[in-house]
N, CA and C atoms as an extended XYZ file, in Angstrom:
582
Properties=species:S:1:pos:R:3:atomname:S:1:resname:S:1:resid:I:1 pbc="F F F"
N       107.627      131.217      102.674 N   ILE     1
C       106.489      130.493      101.844 CA  ILE     1
C       106.249      129.463      103.021 C   ILE     1
N       104.738      129.346      103.365 N   THR     2
C       103.753      128.554      104.097 CA  THR     2
C       103.237      127.527      103.347 C   THR     2
N       103.727      126.232      103.280 N   PHE     3
C       102.993      125.049      102.592 CA  PHE     3
C       101.926      124.394      103.611 C   PHE     3
N       100.847      124.151      103.406 N   TYR     4
C        99.745      123.283      103.773 CA  TYR     4
C        99.799      121.752      103.269 C   TYR     4
N        99.903      121.096      104.515 N   ARG     5
C       100.106      120.070      104.156 CA  ARG     5
C        98.756      118.865      104.265 C   ARG     5
N        97.556      119.411      105.098 N   THR     6
C        96.381      118.661      104.563 CA  THR     6
C        95.240      119.930      105.172 C   THR     6
N        93.955      120.127      104.022 N   PRO     7
C        93.019      120.981      104.486 CA  PRO     7
C        92.599      121.396      105.996 C   PRO     7
N        92.320      122.408      106.081 N   ARG     8
C        91.911      123.091      107.274 CA  ARG     8
C        91.101      123.804      107.237 C   ARG     8
N        90.668      123.834      105.519 N   ASN     9
C        89.419      124.913      105.880 CA  ASN     9
C        87.984      124.254      105.958 C   ASN     9
N        87.371      124.565      106.609 N   LYS    10
C        85.976      124.009      107.117 CA  LYS    10
C        85.169      123.619      105.922 C   LYS    10
N        85.236      125.004      105.310 N   ASP    11
C        84.094      124.908      103.940 CA  ASP    11
C        84.380      123.963      103.487 C   ASP    11
N        85.576      123.329      103.486 N   TRP    12
C        86.239      121.739      102.315 CA  TRP    12
C        85.198      120.880      102.689 C   TRP    12
N        84.134      120.938      103.603 N   CYS    13
C        83.207      119.460      103.735 CA  CYS    13
C        82.109      120.055      103.092 C   CYS    13
N        81.648      121.296      102.060 N   HIS    14
C        80.481      121.539      101.841 CA  HIS    14
C        80.897      121.829      100.268 C   HIS    14
N        81.807      120.514      100.053 N   LEU    15
C        82.101      120.328       98.496 CA  LEU    15
C        81.149      120.056       97.875 C   LEU    15
N        80.561      120.690       96.286 N   GLN    16
C        79.987      120.407       95.938 CA  GLN    16
C        80.310      119.880       94.023 C   GLN    16
N        79.474      119.509       93.502 N   HIS    17
C        79.844      119.237       91.571 CA  HIS    17
C        80.369      120.720       91.238 C   HIS    17
N        80.896      121.234       90.392 N   ILE    18
C        80.805      122.189       89.833 CA  ILE    18
C        80.136      121.792       88.922 C   ILE    18
N        79.393      122.498       88.174 N   LEU    19
C        78.267      122.755       87.180 CA  LEU    19
C        79.357      122.728       85.577 C   LEU    19
N        80.397      123.528       85.323 N   TYR    20
C        80.725      123.544       84.370 CA  TYR    20
C        81.940      122.004       84.369 C   TYR    20
N        81.924      121.376       85.284 N   ASN    21
C        82.688      120.062       85.011 CA  ASN    21
C        81.804      119.085       84.648 C   ASN    21
N        80.469      119.560       84.771 N   MET    22
C        80.102      118.187       84.377 CA  MET    22
C        78.531      118.447       82.850 C   MET    22
N        78.534      117.372       82.474 N   ASN    23
C        77.669      117.518       80.925 CA  ASN    23
C        76.477      117.164       81.895 C   ASN    23
N        75.319      117.482       81.228 N   VAL    24
C        73.528      117.488       81.173 CA  VAL    24
C        73.542      115.781       82.291 C   VAL    24
N        74.009      115.083       81.412 N   PHE    25
C        73.290      113.673       82.394 CA  PHE    25
C        74.080      113.756       83.802 C   PHE    25
N        75.750      114.354       83.647 N   ASP    26
C        76.308      114.123       85.265 CA  ASP    26
C        75.108      114.680       85.832 C   ASP    26
N        74.390      115.983       85.584 N   ARG    27
C        74.047      117.167       86.370 CA  ARG    27
C        72.546      116.324       86.806 C   ARG    27
N        71.961      115.834       85.923 N   MET    28
C        70.831      114.757       86.116 CA  MET    28
C        71.680      113.657       87.180 C   MET    28
N        72.023      113.083       86.526 N   LEU    29
C        72.948      112.114       87.592 CA  LEU    29
C        73.134      111.963       89.126 C   LEU    29
N        73.742      113.111       89.331 N   SER    30
C        74.113      113.499       90.886 CA  SER    30
C        73.041      113.960       91.499 C   SER    30
N        71.949      114.884       90.477 N   ALA    31
C        70.914      115.188       91.731 CA  ALA    31
C        70.266      113.963       92.075 C   ALA    31
N        69.839      112.735       91.314 N   ILE    32
C        69.285      111.420       91.401 CA  ILE    32
C        70.026      110.679       92.496 C   ILE    32
N        71.359      110.737       92.333 N   ALA    33
C        72.183      109.980       92.676 CA  ALA    33
C        73.351      109.928       93.011 C   ALA    33
N        74.003      110.980       94.140 N   PRO    34
C        75.179      111.832       94.085 CA  PRO    34
C        76.202      111.042       94.657 C   PRO    34
N        77.475      111.427       94.278 N   HIS    35
C        78.532      110.486       94.469 CA  HIS    35
C        78.546      110.261       96.043 C   HIS    35
N        79.322      109.522       96.086 N   ALA    36
C        79.722      108.924       97.659 CA  ALA    36
C        81.345      108.989       97.420 C   ALA    36
N        81.587      109.422       98.987 N   CYS    37
C        82.915      109.428       99.278 CA  CYS    37
C        83.482      108.194       99.172 C   CYS    37
N        84.929      108.246       98.652 N   VAL    38
C        85.804      107.340       98.455 CA  VAL    38
C        86.130      106.498       99.394 C   VAL    38
N        86.253      106.670      100.534 N   GLY    39
C        86.882      106.559      102.031 CA  GLY    39
C        85.981      106.191      103.030 C   GLY    39
N        84.702      106.814      102.946 N   CYS    40
C        84.102      106.061      103.914 CA  CYS    40
C        82.304      106.228      103.270 C   CYS    40
N        82.172      106.297      102.159 N   GLY    41
C        81.016      106.477      101.507 CA  GLY    41
C        80.084      107.192      101.847 C   GLY    41
N        80.176      108.133      102.395 N   ALA    42
C        78.894      109.087      103.157 CA  ALA    42
C        78.571      109.866      101.574 C   ALA    42
N        77.578      110.525      101.509 N   GLU    43
C        77.027      110.886      100.298 CA  GLU    43
C        77.237      112.082      100.223 C   GLU    43
N        77.249      112.974       98.953 N   GLY    44
C        77.229      114.439       98.842 CA  GLY    44
C        78.648      114.580       98.309 C   GLY    44
N        79.990      114.423       97.989 N   SER    45
C        81.150      114.114       97.408 CA  SER    45
C        81.842      112.645       97.316 C   SER    45
N        82.880      113.160       96.235 N   LEU    46
C        84.345      112.307       95.934 CA  LEU    46
C        84.812      112.025       97.072 C   LEU    46
N        84.794      113.128       97.836 N   LEU    47
C        86.290      113.037       99.094 CA  LEU    47
C        85.692      113.751      100.027 C   LEU    47
N        84.766      113.703      101.323 N   CYS    48
C        84.247      114.134      102.109 CA  CYS    48
C        86.035      115.185      102.734 C   CYS    48
N        85.124      116.170      103.899 N   MET    49
C        86.393      116.846      104.769 CA  MET    49
C        87.154      115.331      105.445 C   MET    49
N        86.593      114.862      106.491 N   GLU    50
C        87.305      113.733      107.335 CA  GLU    50
C        88.032      112.815      106.210 C   GLU    50
N        87.652      112.262      105.292 N   CYS    51
C        88.580      111.200      104.651 CA  CYS    51
C        89.689      112.222      103.906 C   CYS    51
N        89.476      113.490      103.676 N   SER    52
C        90.493      113.888      102.714 CA  SER    52
C        91.625      114.382      103.730 C   SER    52
N        91.491      114.361      105.409 N   GLU    53
C        92.528      114.239      106.207 CA  GLU    53
C        93.388      113.410      106.523 C   GLU    53
N        92.647      111.930      105.886 N   GLN    54
C        93.129      110.741      105.814 CA  GLN    54
C        94.336      110.646      104.656 C   GLN    54
N        94.050      111.405      103.952 N   LEU    55
C        95.355      111.065      102.556 CA  LEU    55
C        96.481      111.265      102.817 C   LEU    55
N        97.126      110.530      102.172 N   PRO    56
C        99.061      109.761      102.646 CA  PRO    56
C        99.815      110.943      102.364 C   PRO    56
N        99.234      112.407      103.158 N   TYR    57
C       100.337      113.624      102.622 CA  TYR    57
C       101.493      113.241      102.915 C   TYR    57
N       102.368      113.787      102.162 N   LEU    58
C       104.202      114.396      102.490 CA  LEU    58
C       104.289      114.994      103.625 C   LEU    58
N       105.147      114.358      104.295 N   GLN    59
C       105.326      115.584      105.965 CA  GLN    59
C       106.867      116.201      105.364 C   GLN    59
N       107.232      116.166      104.228 N   ALA    60
C       108.610      116.970      104.050 CA  ALA    60
C       108.873      117.030      102.651 C   ALA    60
N       109.607      118.290      102.175 N   ASP    61
C       109.800      118.559      100.482 CA  ASP    61
C       110.880      117.219      100.256 C   ASP    61
N       110.988      116.627       99.143 N   ILE    62
C       111.396      115.671       98.492 CA  ILE    62
C       111.945      116.094       97.247 C   ILE    62
N       112.802      115.525       96.791 N   CYS    63
C       113.249      115.463       95.564 CA  CYS    63
C       112.094      114.357       94.746 C   CYS    63
N       111.636      114.580       93.438 N   TYR    64
C       110.823      113.725       93.047 CA  TYR    64
C       111.561      112.268       92.441 C   TYR    64
N       112.196      112.793       92.271 N   LEU    65
C       113.691      111.362       91.466 CA  LEU    65
C       113.820      110.481       92.444 C   LEU    65
N       114.311      110.932       93.643 N   CYS    66
C       115.026      109.737       94.472 CA  CYS    66
C       114.150      109.657       95.427 C   CYS    66
N       113.485      110.714       96.372 N   GLY    67
C       113.094      110.802       97.652 CA  GLY    67
C       113.497      111.285       98.272 C   GLY    67
N       114.886      111.685       98.276 N   ARG    68
C       115.517      112.360       99.142 CA  ARG    68
C       114.489      113.784       99.962 C   ARG    68
N       115.441      114.617      100.997 N   LEU    69
C       114.836      115.539      101.301 CA  LEU    69
C       115.602      116.691      100.412 C   LEU    69
N       114.728      117.966      100.138 N   SER    70
C       115.211      118.979       99.220 CA  SER    70
C       113.699      120.029      100.237 C   SER    70
N       114.732      121.331       98.990 N   ARG    71
C       114.026      122.661      100.187 CA  ARG    71
C       112.873      122.651       98.851 C   ARG    71
N       111.753      123.147       98.817 N   ASP    72
C       110.924      123.579       98.482 CA  ASP    72
C       110.549      122.907       97.118 C   ASP    72
N       110.441      121.389       97.253 N   PHE    73
C       110.015      120.060       96.332 CA  PHE    73
C       111.351      120.560       95.087 C   PHE    73
N       112.471      121.238       95.368 N   LYS    74
C       113.234      121.187       94.038 CA  LYS    74
C       113.975      119.845       94.291 C   LYS    74
N       114.316      119.826       92.768 N   VAL    75
C       115.133      118.507       92.184 CA  VAL    75
C       116.420      118.627       92.876 C   VAL    75
N       116.880      117.209       93.501 N   CYS    76
C       118.622      117.586       94.519 CA  CYS    76
C       119.393      117.319       92.999 C   CYS    76
N       120.718      117.485       93.698 N   ALA    77
C       121.907      118.202       92.367 CA  ALA    77
C       122.154      116.171       92.087 C   ALA    77
N       122.106      115.535       92.572 N   LYS    78
C       122.530      114.176       92.536 CA  LYS    78
C       121.238      114.091       91.187 C   LYS    78
N       120.242      114.444       91.045 N   CYS    79
C       119.336      113.924       90.283 CA  CYS    79
C       118.792      114.768       88.686 C   CYS    79
N       119.594      115.924       89.104 N   ALA    80
C       119.603      117.710       88.490 CA  ALA    80
C       120.117      117.250       86.859 C   ALA    80
N       120.945      116.288       86.667 N   ASP    81
C       121.155      116.108       85.319 CA  ASP    81
C       120.684      115.311       84.457 C   ASP    81
N       119.562      114.282       85.383 N   SER    82
C       118.323      113.267       84.327 CA  SER    82
C       117.094      114.210       83.899 C   SER    82
N       117.287      115.873       84.634 N   THR    83
C       115.726      116.325       83.944 CA  THR    83
C       115.840      117.689       83.461 C   THR    83
N       115.185      118.242       82.799 N   THR    84
C       114.917      119.533       82.715 CA  THR    84
C       114.241      120.226       84.066 C   THR    84
N       113.440      119.267       84.936 N   LEU    85
C       112.816      120.148       85.877 CA  LEU    85
C       113.194      120.537       86.865 C   LEU    85
N       112.843      121.482       87.255 N   GLN    86
C       113.676      122.451       88.642 CA  GLN    86
C       113.065      121.848       89.749 C   GLN    86
N       111.426      121.911       90.037 N   HIS    87
C       110.771      121.593       91.286 CA  HIS    87
C       109.593      120.930       90.964 C   HIS    87
N       109.592      119.989       91.437 N   VAL    88
C       107.889      118.836       91.791 CA  VAL    88
C       107.323      119.004       92.747 C   VAL    88
N       105.876      119.556       92.670 N   TYR    89
C       105.632      119.680       94.014 CA  TYR    89
C       104.754      118.507       93.919 C   TYR    89
N       104.606      117.925       95.388 N   VAL    90
C       104.225      116.256       95.508 CA  VAL    90
C       103.360      116.104       96.770 C   VAL    90
N       101.922      116.245       96.850 N   VAL    91
C       101.305      116.506       97.536 CA  VAL    91
C       101.220      115.285       98.450 C   VAL    91
N       101.063      114.245       97.856 N   ALA    92
C       100.791      113.266       98.489 CA  ALA    92
C       101.467      111.682       98.050 C   ALA    92
N       101.591      110.819       98.620 N   GLN    93
C       102.061      109.680       98.584 CA  GLN    93
C       100.973      108.572       97.588 C   GLN    93
N       101.116      108.344       96.613 N   TYR    94
C       100.184      107.652       95.478 CA  TYR    94
C        99.842      106.133       95.985 C   TYR    94
N        99.632      106.204       97.164 N   LYS    95
C        98.429      105.133       97.626 CA  LYS    95
C        97.465      105.108       98.777 C   LYS    95
N        97.035      103.947       98.980 N   ASP    96
C        95.552      103.858      100.033 CA  ASP    96
C        94.509      104.718       99.737 C   ASP    96
N        93.956      106.222      100.081 N   LEU    97
C        92.908      107.028       99.505 CA  LEU    97
C        93.534      107.671       98.286 C   LEU    97
N        94.631      108.559       97.989 N   ALA    98
C        95.041      109.002       96.948 CA  ALA    98
C        94.883      108.040       96.017 C   ALA    98
N        95.415      106.767       96.178 N   LYS    99
C        95.158      105.763       94.698 CA  LYS    99
C        93.810      105.502       94.481 C   LYS    99
N        92.722      105.682       95.518 N   VAL   100
C        91.442      105.028       95.104 CA  VAL   100
C        90.439      106.336       94.236 C   VAL   100
N        91.105      107.500       95.455 N   LEU   101
C        90.842      108.880       94.508 CA  LEU   101
C        90.891      109.117       93.076 C   LEU   101
N        92.109      108.920       93.205 N   ILE   102
C        92.336      108.752       91.569 CA  ILE   102
C        92.188      108.080       90.320 C   ILE   102
N        91.816      106.940       90.680 N   ALA   103
C        91.106      106.047       90.094 CA  ALA   103
C        89.588      105.973       89.706 C   ALA   103
N        89.426      106.523       90.934 N   ALA   104
C        87.791      106.931       90.768 CA  ALA   104
C        87.729      108.097       89.719 C   ALA   104
N        88.310      109.356       89.869 N   TYR   105
C        88.241      110.485       89.248 CA  TYR   105
C        88.648      109.939       87.721 C   TYR   105
N        89.791      109.083       87.489 N   LYS   106
C        90.194      108.858       85.881 CA  LYS   106
C        89.581      107.602       85.137 C   LYS   106
N        88.963      106.715       86.200 N   PHE   107
C        88.483      105.334       85.093 CA  PHE   107
C        87.204      105.179       85.305 C   PHE   107
N        85.948      105.683       86.461 N   ASN   108
C        85.197      105.646       86.317 CA  ASN   108
C        83.770      106.321       86.747 C   ASN   108
N        84.294      107.657       85.354 N   ASP   109
C        83.732      109.230       84.994 CA  ASP   109
C        83.180      109.706       85.670 C   ASP   109
N        84.323      110.279       87.096 N   ALA   110
C        83.847      110.605       87.953 CA  ALA   110
C        84.067      112.394       88.364 C   ALA   110
N        83.849      113.072       86.826 N   ARG   111
C        84.781      114.774       86.707 CA  ARG   111
C        84.611      115.444       88.300 C   ARG   111
N        83.459      114.932       88.647 N   ALA   112
C        83.550      115.717       90.108 CA  ALA   112
C        84.780      115.451       91.356 C   ALA   112
N        85.723      114.268       90.814 N   GLY   113
C        86.615      114.370       91.533 CA  GLY   113
C        87.884      115.378       91.296 C   GLY   113
N        87.608      115.944       89.954 N   ALA   114
C        88.456      117.221       89.823 CA  ALA   114
C        88.617      118.272       90.885 C   ALA   114
N        87.294      118.455       91.280 N   GLU   115
C        86.906      119.398       92.601 CA  GLU   115
C        88.224      119.220       94.062 C   GLU   115
N        87.894      118.008       94.457 N   PRO   116
C        88.678      117.716       95.754 CA  PRO   116
C        89.944      117.649       95.651 C   PRO   116
N        90.696      117.192       94.396 N   ILE   117
C        92.302      117.268       94.009 CA  ILE   117
C        92.397      118.770       93.603 C   ILE   117
N        91.996      119.148       92.703 N   ALA   118
C        92.492      120.643       93.141 CA  ALA   118
C        92.366      121.381       94.153 C   ALA   118
N        91.799      121.361       95.145 N   ILE   119
C        91.744      121.759       96.071 CA  ILE   119
C        92.918      121.544       96.691 C   ILE   119
N        92.865      120.302       97.214 N   THR   120
C        94.537      119.744       97.903 CA  THR   120
C        95.069      120.210       97.038 C   THR   120
N        95.615      120.164       95.609 N   LEU   121
C        97.201      120.792       95.598 CA  LEU   121
C        96.939      122.307       95.157 C   LEU   121
N        95.948      123.417       95.506 N   ASN   122
C        96.165      124.206       95.650 CA  ASN   122
C        96.373      124.954       97.333 C   ASN   122
N        95.711      123.668       98.388 N   LEU   123
C        96.444      123.611       99.914 CA  LEU   123
C        98.236      123.410       99.436 C   LEU   123
N        98.386      122.849       99.103 N   ALA   124
C        99.701      122.129       99.021 CA  ALA   124
C       101.029      123.372       98.189 C   ALA   124
N       100.732      123.912       97.087 N   LEU   125
C       101.126      124.448       96.545 CA  LEU   125
C       101.686      125.757       96.684 C   LEU   125
N       103.327      126.269       96.933 N   PRO   126
C       103.427      127.289       97.879 CA  PRO   126
C       102.625      128.779       97.035 C   PRO   126
N       102.951      129.813       97.605 N   TYR   127
C       102.211      131.252       96.592 CA  TYR   127
C       103.596      131.230       95.505 C   TYR   127
N       102.706      132.102       94.734 N   PHE   128
C       103.871      132.131       93.532 CA  PHE   128
C       103.246      134.079       93.041 C   PHE   128
N       104.603      134.708       93.173 N   ALA   129
C       104.558      136.360       93.630 CA  ALA   129
C       103.916      136.619       91.919 C   ALA   129
N       104.165      135.957       90.746 N   GLU   130
C       103.748      136.077       89.791 CA  GLU   130
C       102.895      134.908       89.181 C   GLU   130
N       101.264      135.235       89.143 N   ALA   131
C       100.749      134.004       88.507 CA  ALA   131
C       101.195      133.460       87.136 C   ALA   131
N       101.400      132.055       87.398 N   PRO   132
C       102.071      131.554       86.280 CA  PRO   132
C       100.385      131.334       84.763 C   PRO   132
N       100.784      130.620       84.188 N   ALA   133
C        99.657      130.109       83.013 CA  ALA   133
C        99.586      128.535       83.466 C   ALA   133
N        98.865      127.941       83.574 N   LEU   134
C        98.685      127.047       83.767 CA  LEU   134
C        98.443      126.039       82.457 C   LEU   134
N        98.570      125.076       82.012 N   THR   135
C        98.484      124.111       80.941 CA  THR   135
C        98.266      122.425       81.504 C   THR   135
N        98.456      121.616       80.624 N   PHE   136
C        98.355      120.345       80.988 CA  PHE   136
C        99.026      119.244       80.072 C   PHE   136
N        99.168      118.191       80.232 N   VAL   137
C        99.113      117.164       79.499 CA  VAL   137
C        98.278      116.488       78.713 C   VAL   137
N        98.001      116.679       77.010 N   PRO   138
C        96.810      116.161       77.181 CA  PRO   138
C        96.776      114.358       77.102 C   PRO   138
N        95.778      114.263       77.934 N   THR   139
C        95.040      112.375       77.389 CA  THR   139
C        95.583      112.227       76.279 C   THR   139
N        96.157      110.649       76.255 N   MET   140
C        95.588      110.007       74.952 CA  MET   140
C        94.035      110.079       74.016 C   MET   140
N        93.732      110.320       72.834 N   PRO   141
C        92.693      110.375       72.531 CA  PRO   141
C        91.914      109.608       72.500 C   PRO   141
N        91.980      108.236       72.411 N   GLN   142
C        91.275      107.664       72.498 CA  GLN   142
C        91.196      107.282       74.195 C   GLN   142
N        91.416      107.353       75.203 N   HIS   143
C        91.501      107.335       76.702 CA  HIS   143
C        90.362      108.418       76.964 C   HIS   143
N        90.545      109.737       75.965 N   ALA   144
C        90.047      110.400       76.857 CA  ALA   144
C        88.128      110.095       76.082 C   ALA   144
N        88.116      109.553       74.868 N   ARG   145
C        87.202      109.313       74.240 CA  ARG   145
C        86.181      108.032       74.806 C   ARG   145
N        87.301      106.857       74.968 N   VAL   146
C        86.576      106.109       76.687 CA  VAL   146
C        85.928      106.439       77.831 C   VAL   146
N        86.925      107.601       78.435 N   ARG   147
C        86.573      108.244       79.578 CA  ARG   147
C        85.382      109.146       79.329 C   ARG   147
N        85.082      110.152       78.247 N   GLY   148
C        84.097      110.979       78.181 CA  GLY   148
C        84.752      112.396       78.601 C   GLY   148
N        85.710      112.470       78.669 N   PHE   149
C        86.742      113.957       78.811 CA  PHE   149
C        88.295      113.750       79.334 C   PHE   149
N        88.948      115.113       79.063 N   ASP   150
C        90.298      114.396       79.489 CA  ASP   150
C        90.480      114.933       80.828 C   ASP   150
N        90.454      114.142       81.388 N   HIS   151
C        90.645      113.971       82.913 CA  HIS   151
C        92.309      115.345       83.628 C   HIS   151
N        92.918      115.642       82.688 N   ALA   152
C        94.707      116.385       82.669 CA  ALA   152
C        94.102      117.711       82.498 C   ALA   152
N        92.780      117.863       81.749 N   GLN   153
C        92.856      119.015       81.272 CA  GLN   153
C        91.428      119.839       82.173 C   GLN   153
N        90.596      118.527       82.628 N   LEU   154
C        89.266      119.515       83.667 CA  LEU   154
C        90.480      119.428       85.018 C   LEU   154
N        91.441      118.758       85.357 N   LEU   155
C        91.876      119.208       86.796 CA  LEU   155
C        92.736      120.539       86.533 C   LEU   155
N        93.467      121.145       85.359 N   ALA   156
C        94.289      121.796       85.049 CA  ALA   156
C        93.263      123.409       85.242 C   ALA   156
N        91.874      123.327       84.627 N   LYS   157
C        91.031      124.250       84.807 CA  LYS   157
C        90.424      124.285       85.625 C   LYS   157
N        90.176      123.316       86.725 N   GLU   158
C        90.001      123.512       88.637 CA  GLU   158
C        90.918      124.093       89.380 C   GLU   158
N        91.869      123.730       89.113 N   LEU   159
C        93.190      124.581       89.911 CA  LEU   159
C        93.732      125.620       89.233 C   LEU   159
N        93.568      126.083       87.863 N   ALA   160
C        93.613      127.509       87.652 CA  ALA   160
C        92.090      128.321       88.189 C   ALA   160
N        91.365      128.196       88.257 N   ARG   161
C        90.362      128.785       88.722 CA  ARG   161
C        90.462      128.821       90.027 C   ARG   161
N        90.856      127.673       91.300 N   LEU   162
C        90.943      128.574       92.506 CA  LEU   162
C        92.104      129.069       92.259 C   LEU   162
N        93.062      129.195       91.681 N   ARG   163
C        94.356      129.978       92.376 CA  ARG   163
C        94.048      131.069       91.660 C   ARG   163
N        93.173      131.538       90.347 N   GLY   164
C        93.048      132.635       89.616 CA  GLY   164
C        94.224      132.911       88.572 C   GLY   164
N        94.695      131.855       88.367 N   TRP   165
C        95.875      131.629       87.474 CA  TRP   165
C        95.376      131.779       85.848 C   TRP   165
N        95.935      131.971       84.741 N   HIS   166
C        95.539      131.800       83.511 CA  HIS   166
C        95.551      130.476       83.047 C   HIS   166
N        94.250      129.647       82.598 N   TYR   167
C        94.433      128.424       81.780 CA  TYR   167
C        94.619      128.261       80.408 C   TYR   167
N        95.655      127.747       79.804 N   THR   168
C        95.958      127.931       78.839 CA  THR   168
C        96.476      126.607       77.728 C   THR   168
N        95.484      125.851       76.992 N   PRO   169
C        95.970      123.999       76.664 CA  PRO   169
C        96.702      124.276       75.126 C   PRO   169
N        97.914      124.720       75.758 N   GLN   170
C        99.019      124.804       74.960 CA  GLN   170
C        99.698      123.628       74.428 C   GLN   170
N        99.817      122.718       74.876 N   LEU   171
C       100.343      121.332       74.376 CA  LEU   171
C        99.097      120.579       73.524 C   LEU   171
N        99.775      120.125       72.298 N   VAL   172
C        99.271      118.686       71.756 CA  VAL   172
C        99.774      117.731       71.207 C   VAL   172
N        99.041      116.902       71.610 N   ARG   173
C        99.831      115.486       72.188 CA  ARG   173
C        99.836      114.786       69.910 C   ARG   173
N       101.043      114.827       69.658 N   GLN   174
C       101.696      114.332       68.751 CA  GLN   174
C       101.264      113.006       68.477 C   GLN   174
N       101.462      112.210       69.304 N   LYS   175
C       101.080      110.710       69.024 CA  LYS   175
C       100.662      110.385       70.332 C   LYS   175
N       100.617      108.843       69.785 N   SER   176
C        99.754      108.060       71.406 CA  SER   176
C       100.546      107.114       71.472 C   SER   176
N       101.743      107.285       72.480 N   HIS   177
C       102.165      107.007       73.669 CA  HIS   177
C       101.764      106.791       75.015 C   HIS   177
N       102.446      105.683       75.885 N   GLN   178
C       101.455      106.076       76.875 CA  GLN   178
C       102.971      107.321       77.417 C   GLN   178
N       102.434      107.427       78.731 N   GLN   179
C       103.000      108.400       79.593 CA  GLN   179
C       104.767      107.548       80.048 C   GLN   179
N       105.556      108.477       80.309 N   HIS   180
C       106.739      108.303       80.800 CA  HIS   180
C       106.584      107.712       82.249 C   HIS   180
N       107.005      106.338       82.294 N   GLY   181
C       106.344      106.005       83.917 CA  GLY   181
C       105.350      104.543       83.779 C   GLY   181
N       104.360      104.985       82.677 N   ALA   182
C       103.446      104.093       82.663 CA  ALA   182
C       103.438      102.660       82.670 C   ALA   182
N       104.829      102.473       82.341 N   THR   183
C       104.873      100.558       81.989 CA  THR   183
C       106.716      100.542       82.949 C   THR   183
N       106.716      101.329       83.705 N   LEU   184
C       108.134      101.285       84.388 CA  LEU   184
C       108.112       99.802       85.197 C   LEU   184
N       108.568       99.096       85.754 N   HIS   185
C       109.144       98.193       86.241 CA  HIS   185
C       108.361       98.286       88.014 C   HIS   185
N       107.810       97.266       88.227 N   ARG   186
C       106.606       97.628       89.525 CA  ARG   186
C       107.546       98.018       90.508 C   ARG   186
N       108.877       96.989       90.597 N   THR   187
C       110.014       97.823       91.824 CA  THR   187
C       110.364       99.258       91.762 C   THR   187
N       110.733       99.794       90.539 N   MET   188
C       110.976      101.196       90.316 CA  MET   188
C       109.641      102.404       90.759 C   MET   188
N       108.668      101.251       90.052 N   ARG   189
C       107.239      102.183       90.558 CA  ARG   189
C       107.063      102.262       92.091 C   ARG   189
N       107.374      101.307       92.828 N   GLN   190
C       107.004      101.532       93.966 CA  GLN   190
C       108.075      102.493       95.088 C   GLN   190
N       109.376      102.348       94.314 N   ARG   191
C       110.536      103.612       94.809 CA  ARG   191
C       110.325      104.602       94.494 C   ARG   191
N       109.520      104.410       93.685 N   CYS   192
C       109.337      106.617       93.438 CA  CYS   192
C       107.769      106.991       94.036 C   CYS   192
N       107.306      106.200       94.573 N   ARG   193
C       105.983      106.006       95.241 CA  ARG   193
C       106.178      107.038       96.866 C   ARG   193
N       107.508      106.373       97.570 N   HIS   194
C       107.856      106.450       98.704 CA  HIS   194
C       106.790      105.979       99.395 C   HIS   194
């Protein structure tokens, strides 16, 4: 299995908005005022190729809970009892440019952010012999109303499209609770970021 840590595809610099990810107003606005790169300010996409190479990519596979080295992003033996997950693929550290990109996507109505984030995820994920179905954890309804879209759903659709996987909205939010980890003590969050 080959893991790609940084985008190497030169076509990546030609990222454009994917029209089905944008409503009519977004399409008109992007024609008049295209997004600027969150890293350097270059016009054309939310993340240009040069800045994409500056994302804080992980240099090794780790256990997502404790940060210890692991193989294929497998949860380590010490942490296995605290989760039902077996592998959690982590692309980059949640800091610097990655944090700015995600914030722009989630909180600044930048639907175009789904594309560079999905491309980055696509390059980092391993090959799967059997294509899995891809779903997402729905955003709290009041957050989706404020943003005008469900950022997790849009990202899942885009990643499924890039991978040729089946996208299916299987999960339904039963309650409007914050996600686990959203209110963790600051030092715990920093420890998890690495």
